[in-house]
Coordinates of C-alpha atoms in Angstrom, one line a residue:
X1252 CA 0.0 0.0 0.0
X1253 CA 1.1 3.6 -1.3
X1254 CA 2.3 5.5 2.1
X1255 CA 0.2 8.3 1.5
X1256 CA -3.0 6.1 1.2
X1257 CA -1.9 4.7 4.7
X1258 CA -1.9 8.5 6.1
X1259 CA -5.2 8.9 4.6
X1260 CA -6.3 6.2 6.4
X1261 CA -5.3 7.2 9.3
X1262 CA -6.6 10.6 9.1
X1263 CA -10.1 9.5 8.3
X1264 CA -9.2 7.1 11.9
X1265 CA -8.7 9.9 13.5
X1266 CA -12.0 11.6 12.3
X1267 CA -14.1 8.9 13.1
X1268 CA -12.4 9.5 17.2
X1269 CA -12.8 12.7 16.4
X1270 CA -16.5 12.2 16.1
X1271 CA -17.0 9.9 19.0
X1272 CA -15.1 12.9 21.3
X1273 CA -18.2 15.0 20.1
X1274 CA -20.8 12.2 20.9
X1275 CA -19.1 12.1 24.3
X1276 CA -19.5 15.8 24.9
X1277 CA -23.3 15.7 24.0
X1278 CA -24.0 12.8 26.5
X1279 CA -22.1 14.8 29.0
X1280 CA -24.1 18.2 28.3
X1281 CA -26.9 16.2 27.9
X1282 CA -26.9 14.8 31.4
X1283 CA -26.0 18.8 33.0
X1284 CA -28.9 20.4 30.9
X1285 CA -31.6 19.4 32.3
X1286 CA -32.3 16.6 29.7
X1287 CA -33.7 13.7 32.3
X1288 CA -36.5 13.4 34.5
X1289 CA -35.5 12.7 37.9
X1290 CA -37.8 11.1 40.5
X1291 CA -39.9 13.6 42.1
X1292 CA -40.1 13.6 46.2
X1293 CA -43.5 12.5 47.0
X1294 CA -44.2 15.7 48.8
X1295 CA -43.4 17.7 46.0
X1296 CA -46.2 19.7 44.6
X1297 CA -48.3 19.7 47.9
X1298 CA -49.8 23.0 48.2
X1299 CA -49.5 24.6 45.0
X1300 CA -53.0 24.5 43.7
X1301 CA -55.6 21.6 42.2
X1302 CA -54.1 18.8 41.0
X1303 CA -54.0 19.2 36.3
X1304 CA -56.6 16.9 34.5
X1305 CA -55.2 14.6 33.0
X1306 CA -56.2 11.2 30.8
X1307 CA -53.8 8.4 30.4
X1308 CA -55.1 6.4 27.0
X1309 CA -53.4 2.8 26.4
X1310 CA -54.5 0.5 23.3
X1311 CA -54.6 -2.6 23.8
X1312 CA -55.3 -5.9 21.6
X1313 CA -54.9 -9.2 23.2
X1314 CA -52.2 -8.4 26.2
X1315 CA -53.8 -10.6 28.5
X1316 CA -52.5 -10.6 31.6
X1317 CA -49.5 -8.7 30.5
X1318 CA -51.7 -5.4 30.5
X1319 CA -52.3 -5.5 33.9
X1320 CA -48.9 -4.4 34.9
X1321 CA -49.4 -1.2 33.0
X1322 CA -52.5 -0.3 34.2
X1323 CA -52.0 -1.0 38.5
X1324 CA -49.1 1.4 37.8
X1325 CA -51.1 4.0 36.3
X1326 CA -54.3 3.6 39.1
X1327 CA -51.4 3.8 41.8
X1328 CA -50.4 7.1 40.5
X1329 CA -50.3 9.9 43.2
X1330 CA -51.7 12.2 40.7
X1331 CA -55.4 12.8 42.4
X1332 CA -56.7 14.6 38.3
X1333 CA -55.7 11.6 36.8
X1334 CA -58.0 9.3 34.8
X1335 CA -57.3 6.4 32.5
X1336 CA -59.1 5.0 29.0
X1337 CA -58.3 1.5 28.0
X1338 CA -58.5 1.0 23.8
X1339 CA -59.0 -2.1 23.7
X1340 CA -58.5 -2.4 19.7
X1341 CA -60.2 -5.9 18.4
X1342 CA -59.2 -7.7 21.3
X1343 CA -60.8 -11.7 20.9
X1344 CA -58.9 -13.4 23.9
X1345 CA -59.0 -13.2 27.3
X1346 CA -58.0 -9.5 27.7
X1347 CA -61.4 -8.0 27.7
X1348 CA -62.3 -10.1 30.9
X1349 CA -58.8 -9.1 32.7
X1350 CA -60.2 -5.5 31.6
X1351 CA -63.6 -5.6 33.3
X1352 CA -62.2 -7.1 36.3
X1353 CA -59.6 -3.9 36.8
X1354 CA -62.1 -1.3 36.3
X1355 CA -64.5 -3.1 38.8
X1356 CA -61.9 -2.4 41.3
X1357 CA -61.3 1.4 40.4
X1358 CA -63.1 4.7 39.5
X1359 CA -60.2 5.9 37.5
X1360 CA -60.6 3.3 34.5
X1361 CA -62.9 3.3 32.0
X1362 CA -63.0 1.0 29.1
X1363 CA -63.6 2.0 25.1
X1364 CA -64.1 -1.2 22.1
X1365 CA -63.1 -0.6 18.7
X1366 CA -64.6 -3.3 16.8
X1367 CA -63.1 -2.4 13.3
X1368 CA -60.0 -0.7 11.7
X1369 CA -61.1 1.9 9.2
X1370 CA -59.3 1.9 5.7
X1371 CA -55.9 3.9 5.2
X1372 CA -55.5 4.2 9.6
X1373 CA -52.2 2.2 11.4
X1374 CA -54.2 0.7 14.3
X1375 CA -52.8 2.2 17.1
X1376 CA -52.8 5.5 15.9
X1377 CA -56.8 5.1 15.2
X1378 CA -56.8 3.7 18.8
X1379 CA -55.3 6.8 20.4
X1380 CA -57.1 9.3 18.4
X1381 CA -60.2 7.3 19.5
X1382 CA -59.2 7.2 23.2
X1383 CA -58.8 11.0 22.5
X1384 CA -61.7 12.4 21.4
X1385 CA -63.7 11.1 24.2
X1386 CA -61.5 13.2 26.8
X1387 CA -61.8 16.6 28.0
X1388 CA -59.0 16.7 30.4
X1389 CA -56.2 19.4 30.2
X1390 CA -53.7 16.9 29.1
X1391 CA -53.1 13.3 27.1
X1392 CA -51.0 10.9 28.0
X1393 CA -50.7 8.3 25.3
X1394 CA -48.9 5.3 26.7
X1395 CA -47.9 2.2 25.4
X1396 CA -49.6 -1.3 27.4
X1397 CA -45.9 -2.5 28.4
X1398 CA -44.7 0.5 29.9
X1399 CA -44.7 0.2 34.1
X1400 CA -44.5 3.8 35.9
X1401 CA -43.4 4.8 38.9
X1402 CA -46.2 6.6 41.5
X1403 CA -45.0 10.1 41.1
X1404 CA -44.4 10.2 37.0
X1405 CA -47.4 11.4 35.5
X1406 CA -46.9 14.3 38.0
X1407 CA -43.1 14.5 37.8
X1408 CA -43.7 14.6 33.5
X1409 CA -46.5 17.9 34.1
X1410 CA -44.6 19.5 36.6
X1411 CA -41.7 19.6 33.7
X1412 CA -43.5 20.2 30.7
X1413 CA -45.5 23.0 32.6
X1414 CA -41.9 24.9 34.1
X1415 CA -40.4 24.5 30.5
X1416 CA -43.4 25.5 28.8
X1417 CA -44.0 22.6 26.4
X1418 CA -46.9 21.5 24.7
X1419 CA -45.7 18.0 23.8
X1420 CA -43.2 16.1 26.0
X1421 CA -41.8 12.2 25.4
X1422 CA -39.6 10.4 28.0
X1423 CA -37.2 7.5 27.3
X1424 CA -37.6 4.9 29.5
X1425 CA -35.5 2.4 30.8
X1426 CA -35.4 -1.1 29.9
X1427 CA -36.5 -3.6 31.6
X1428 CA -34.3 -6.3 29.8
X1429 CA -34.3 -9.8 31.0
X1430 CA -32.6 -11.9 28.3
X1431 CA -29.3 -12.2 26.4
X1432 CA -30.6 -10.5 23.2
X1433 CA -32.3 -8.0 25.1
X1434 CA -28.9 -6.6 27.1
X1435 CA -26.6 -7.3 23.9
X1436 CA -28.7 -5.4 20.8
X1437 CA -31.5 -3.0 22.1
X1438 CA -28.9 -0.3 23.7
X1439 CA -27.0 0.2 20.4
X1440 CA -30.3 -0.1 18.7
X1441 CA -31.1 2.9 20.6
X1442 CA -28.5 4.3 20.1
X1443 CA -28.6 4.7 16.2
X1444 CA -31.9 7.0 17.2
X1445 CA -29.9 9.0 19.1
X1446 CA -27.3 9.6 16.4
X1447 CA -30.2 11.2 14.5
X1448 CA -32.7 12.3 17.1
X1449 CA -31.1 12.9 20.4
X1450 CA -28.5 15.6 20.5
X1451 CA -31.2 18.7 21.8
X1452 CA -30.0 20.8 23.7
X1453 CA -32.3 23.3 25.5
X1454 CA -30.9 26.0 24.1
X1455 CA -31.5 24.9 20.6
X1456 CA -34.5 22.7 21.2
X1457 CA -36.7 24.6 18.1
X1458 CA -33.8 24.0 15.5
X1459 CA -33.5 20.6 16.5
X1460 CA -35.0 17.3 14.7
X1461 CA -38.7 16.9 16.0
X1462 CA -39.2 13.1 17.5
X1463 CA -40.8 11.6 20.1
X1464 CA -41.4 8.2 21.9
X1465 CA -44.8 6.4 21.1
X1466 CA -43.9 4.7 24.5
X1467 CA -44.7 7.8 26.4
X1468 CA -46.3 11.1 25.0
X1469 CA -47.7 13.8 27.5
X1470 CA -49.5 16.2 25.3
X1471 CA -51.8 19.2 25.8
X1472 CA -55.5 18.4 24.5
X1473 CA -56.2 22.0 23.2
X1474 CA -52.7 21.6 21.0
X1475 CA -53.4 18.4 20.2
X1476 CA -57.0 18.5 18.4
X1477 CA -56.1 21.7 17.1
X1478 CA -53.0 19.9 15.2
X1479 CA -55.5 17.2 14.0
X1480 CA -54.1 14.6 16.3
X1481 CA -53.1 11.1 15.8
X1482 CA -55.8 11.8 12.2
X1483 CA -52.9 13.8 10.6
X1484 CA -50.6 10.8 10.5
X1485 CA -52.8 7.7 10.2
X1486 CA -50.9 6.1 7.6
X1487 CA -47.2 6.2 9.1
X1488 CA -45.7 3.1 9.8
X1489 CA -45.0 4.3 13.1
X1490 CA -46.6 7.4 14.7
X1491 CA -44.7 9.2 17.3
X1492 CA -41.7 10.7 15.0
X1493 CA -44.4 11.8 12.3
X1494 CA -47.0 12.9 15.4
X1495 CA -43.6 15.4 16.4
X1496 CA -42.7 16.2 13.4
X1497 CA -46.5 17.3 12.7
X1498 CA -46.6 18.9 16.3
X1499 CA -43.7 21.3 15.5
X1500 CA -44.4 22.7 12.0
X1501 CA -47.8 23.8 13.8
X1502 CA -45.7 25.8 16.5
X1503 CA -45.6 23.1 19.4
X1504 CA -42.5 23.2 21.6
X1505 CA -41.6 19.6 21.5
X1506 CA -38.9 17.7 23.9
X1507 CA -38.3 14.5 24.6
X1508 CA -36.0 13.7 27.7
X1509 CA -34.8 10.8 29.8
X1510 CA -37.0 8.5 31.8
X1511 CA -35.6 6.1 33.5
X1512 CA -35.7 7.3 36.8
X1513 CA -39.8 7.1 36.4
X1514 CA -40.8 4.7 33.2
X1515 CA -39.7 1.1 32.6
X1516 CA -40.7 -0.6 29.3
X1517 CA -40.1 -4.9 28.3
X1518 CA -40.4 -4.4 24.3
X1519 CA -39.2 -7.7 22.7
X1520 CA -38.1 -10.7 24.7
X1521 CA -36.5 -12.6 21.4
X1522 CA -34.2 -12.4 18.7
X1523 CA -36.6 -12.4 16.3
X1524 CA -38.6 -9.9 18.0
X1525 CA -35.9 -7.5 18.4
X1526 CA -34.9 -8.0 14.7
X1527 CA -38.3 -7.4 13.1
X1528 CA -39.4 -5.0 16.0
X1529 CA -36.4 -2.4 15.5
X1530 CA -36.2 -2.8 11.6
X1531 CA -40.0 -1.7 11.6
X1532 CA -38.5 1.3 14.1
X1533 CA -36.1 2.3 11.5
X1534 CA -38.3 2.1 8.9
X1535 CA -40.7 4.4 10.3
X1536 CA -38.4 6.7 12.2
X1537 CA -36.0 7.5 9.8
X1538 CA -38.0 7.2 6.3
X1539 CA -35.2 7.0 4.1
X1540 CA -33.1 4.4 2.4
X1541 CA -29.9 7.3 2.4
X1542 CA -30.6 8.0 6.1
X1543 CA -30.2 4.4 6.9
X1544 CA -27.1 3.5 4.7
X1545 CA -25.5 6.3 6.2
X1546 CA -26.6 4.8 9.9
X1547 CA -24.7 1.7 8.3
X1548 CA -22.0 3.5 7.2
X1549 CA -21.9 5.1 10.7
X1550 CA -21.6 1.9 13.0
X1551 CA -19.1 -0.1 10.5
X1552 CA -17.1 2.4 10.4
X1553 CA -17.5 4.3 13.6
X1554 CA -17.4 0.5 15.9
X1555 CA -15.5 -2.1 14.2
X1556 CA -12.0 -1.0 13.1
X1557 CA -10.3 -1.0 16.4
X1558 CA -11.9 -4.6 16.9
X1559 CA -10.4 -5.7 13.3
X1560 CA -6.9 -3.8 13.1
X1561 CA -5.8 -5.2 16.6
X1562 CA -6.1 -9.0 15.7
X1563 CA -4.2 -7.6 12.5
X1564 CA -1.3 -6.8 13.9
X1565 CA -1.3 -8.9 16.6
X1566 CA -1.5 -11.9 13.7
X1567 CA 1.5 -10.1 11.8
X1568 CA 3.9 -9.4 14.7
X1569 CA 3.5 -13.1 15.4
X1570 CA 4.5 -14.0 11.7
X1571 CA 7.0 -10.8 11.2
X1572 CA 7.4 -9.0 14.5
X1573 CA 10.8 -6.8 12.5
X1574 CA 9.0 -5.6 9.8
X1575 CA 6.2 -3.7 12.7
X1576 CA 9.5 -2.9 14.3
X1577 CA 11.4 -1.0 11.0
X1578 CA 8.3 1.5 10.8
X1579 CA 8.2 2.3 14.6
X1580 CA 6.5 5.6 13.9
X1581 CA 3.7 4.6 12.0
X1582 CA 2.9 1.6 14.5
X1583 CA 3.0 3.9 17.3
X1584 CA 0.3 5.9 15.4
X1585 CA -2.0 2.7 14.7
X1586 CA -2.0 1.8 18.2
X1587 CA -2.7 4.9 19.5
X1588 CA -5.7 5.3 17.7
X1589 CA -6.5 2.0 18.0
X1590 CA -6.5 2.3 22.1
X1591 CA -8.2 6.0 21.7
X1592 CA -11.0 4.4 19.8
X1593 CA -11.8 1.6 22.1
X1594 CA -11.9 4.2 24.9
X1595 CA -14.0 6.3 23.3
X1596 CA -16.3 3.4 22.2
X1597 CA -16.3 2.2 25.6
X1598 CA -17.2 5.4 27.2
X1599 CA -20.1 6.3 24.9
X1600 CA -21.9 3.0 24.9
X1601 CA -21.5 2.6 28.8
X1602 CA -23.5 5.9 29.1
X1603 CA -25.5 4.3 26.6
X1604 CA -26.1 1.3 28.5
X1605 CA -26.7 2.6 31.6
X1606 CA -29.5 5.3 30.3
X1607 CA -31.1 1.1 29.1
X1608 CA -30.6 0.2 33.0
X1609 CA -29.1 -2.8 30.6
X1610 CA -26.3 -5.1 32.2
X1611 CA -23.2 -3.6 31.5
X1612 CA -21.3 -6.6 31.0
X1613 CA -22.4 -7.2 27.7
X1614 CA -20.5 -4.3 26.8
X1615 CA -17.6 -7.0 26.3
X1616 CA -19.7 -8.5 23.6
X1617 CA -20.1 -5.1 21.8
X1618 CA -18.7 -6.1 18.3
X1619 CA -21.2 -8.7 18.4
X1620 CA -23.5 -5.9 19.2
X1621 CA -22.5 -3.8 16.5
X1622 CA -22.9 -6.8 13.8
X1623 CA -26.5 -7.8 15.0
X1624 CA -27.5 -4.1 14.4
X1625 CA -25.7 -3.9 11.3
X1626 CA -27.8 -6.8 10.3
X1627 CA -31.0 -5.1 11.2
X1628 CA -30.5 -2.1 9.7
X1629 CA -29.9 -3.9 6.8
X1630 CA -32.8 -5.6 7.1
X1631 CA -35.1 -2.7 7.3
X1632 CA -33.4 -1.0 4.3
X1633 CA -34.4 -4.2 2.0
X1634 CA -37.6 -4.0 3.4
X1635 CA -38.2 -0.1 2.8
X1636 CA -36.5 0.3 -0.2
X1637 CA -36.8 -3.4 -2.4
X1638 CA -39.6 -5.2 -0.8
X1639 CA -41.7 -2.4 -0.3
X1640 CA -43.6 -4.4 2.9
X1641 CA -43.7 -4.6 6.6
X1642 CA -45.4 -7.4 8.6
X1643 CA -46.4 -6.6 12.4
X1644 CA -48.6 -8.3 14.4
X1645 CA -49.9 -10.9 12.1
X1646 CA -50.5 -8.4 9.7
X1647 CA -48.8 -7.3 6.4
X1648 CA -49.1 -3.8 4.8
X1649 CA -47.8 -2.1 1.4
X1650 CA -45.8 0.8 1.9
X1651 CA -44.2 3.6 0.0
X1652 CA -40.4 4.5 0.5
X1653 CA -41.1 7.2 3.3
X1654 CA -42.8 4.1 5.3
X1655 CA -46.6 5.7 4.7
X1656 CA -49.4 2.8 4.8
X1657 CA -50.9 1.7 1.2
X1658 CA -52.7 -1.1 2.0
X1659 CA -52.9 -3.9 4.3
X1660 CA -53.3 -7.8 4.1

């Protein structure tokens, strides 16, 4: 090789650190500006007026049991204006029962049937936008059936948004991972979002990328129907990025923040799961073939050279340790970045890790990591760009290359 291509090389190394330093900086601003909800004392609040209205709505189609989790943390809130709607979307096993028997037991729950899915609607965006026109509290909280909450976060979510003055506020929650996959795959899956999504500062928060998280979105009414709601974005694949997106070209201050101290969420609990779950993600999210190429480019790049050039030259020192030895400089050079890298990886994606709650230790498995993503991502780029379908939940829909719903199986 030419010895000006090797210093080429190396340069574009030392970019790729170069970028890693600035992802390391945002996480560390990130975590001094006010960018995650902390747990609220539970005598925090007490004497500063009523209690806001607000109406938690969760959809729901055949969670069984699983539902139940969800909805006991919601009717042990400590949030005295809060009430709840359950969606339950087409439901035909044993959910509606596990239902009725909850709301027996409370005031705060009240139950709403859809028995069909109108043409050209996602169905849990036609469920939310169901659960919403039926409510006249102050706020909506749209929240996803395996999300678990702690007792002070509907209030600890209001008392933010209210302070910062926004109109539609998302948390990121922590995740409740109990398998291998789970604590190896879904941080850097993350991750990849945050690349795009996450580097708001406050400062800059109307400049930045709208998004939120379907998981939990805390929204005022009167700014939501007078946006059109969950209707303006019926046929996305997903609905919280395009909900955002829609939120902030009609003037809504939009944030989305850390959760973990208050929201816990159990997405997938397989391989497969995770694969198909966070391709769909991607799709929907990021609505571009270029955007996720380049989020390939990204984590090849950005993740695996240290991992591949160390066995290198470990392999050719064994073979021919004097020929390392005769360009001194220039191996100094490769190791150095080689170790600066690996730091910086390691630092990044521990943050990264913890925000999950997931087990570090899997960190030591992070090329692994990288590969399984890598392979998602490629998977929802065939999907979006060459197949041209997504199947979730049984069901198998047409779509268009910015992930909008054309028809359904």
């Amino acid at each position: 090789m030419e010895p000006w291509l090797v210093w080429v090389l190396l340069g574009a190394w030392g970019f790729i650190c170069a970028i890693w330093v600035r992802i390391l900086v945002g996480q560390l601003l990130g975590e001094r500006l006010d960018l995650f909800l902390r747990t609220v004392p539970g005598n925090a609040g007490a004497g500063q007026g009523p209690s806001p209205l607000v109406r938690a709505i969760v959809p729901v189609r055949n969670a069984g049991r699983e539902v139940l989790g969800c909805l006991d943390s919601l009717v042990s809130q400590d949030s005295p204006g809060l009430r709840i709607t359950v969606v339950d979307d087409r439901s035909d096993d044993g959910t509606p029962a596990y239902l009725k028997q909850l709301a027996q037991n409370t005031d705060r729950l009240e139950i709403l049937r859809i028995d069909d899915l109108p043409a050209g609607w996602l169905a849990k965006a036609h469920a939310l936008w169901t659960g919403a026109r039926c409510a006249s509290e102050e706020w909506l909280l749209f929240l996803d059936d395996d999300c678990l909450l702690e007792s002070g976060a509907v209030r600890a979510a209001i008392g933010y948004a209210t302070r910062h003055g926004v109109d539609l506020l998302s948390l990121w929650p922590r995740h409740r991972a109990g398998g291998f996959w789970e604590h190896t795959i879904i941080p850097l899956c993350g991750a990849i979002l945050a690349l795009w999504f996450g580097s708001r500062r406050i400062r800059q928060a109307d400049r930045a990328p709208a998004f939120a998280n379907g998981q939990f979105i805390l929204i005022r009414r009167e700014a939501y129907m007078r946006m059109g709601g969950h209707a303006a974005v019926r046929d996305a694949l997903i609905e919280d990025v395009p909900l955002a997106e829609h939120a902030q070209s009609h003037g809504l201050t939009c944030r989305t923040v850390g959760g973990a101290d208050l929201v816990s969420v159990r997405m997938y609990r397989s391989y497969a799961g995770i694969r198909d779950g966070w391709a769909r993600i991607y799709m929907g999210a990021l609505r571009s073939g270029r955007k996720i190429l380049l989020s390939v480019a990204w984590l090849a790049a950005g993740s695996l050279p240290p991992f591949v050039v160390g066995p290198v030259l470990l392999a050719v020192a064994a073979q021919d340790g004097e020929s390392l030895v005769s360009d001194w400089g220039l191996l100094q050079g490769i190791l150095a970045l080689c170790v600066s890298h690996l730091l910086l990886i390691g630092a990044v994606s521990y943050r990264f890790w913890g925000y999950c709650r997931c087990a570090r230790v899997y960190l030591l498995l992070y090329p692994i990591s990288a590969l399984l993503v890598l392979g998602i991502l490629a998977r929802a780029w065939w999907h979006l760009e060459v197949r041209r379908t997504v199947t979730w939940r049984n069901t198998t829909y047409a779509i268009d290359r910015r992930a909008r719903i054309l028809t359904r199986g």
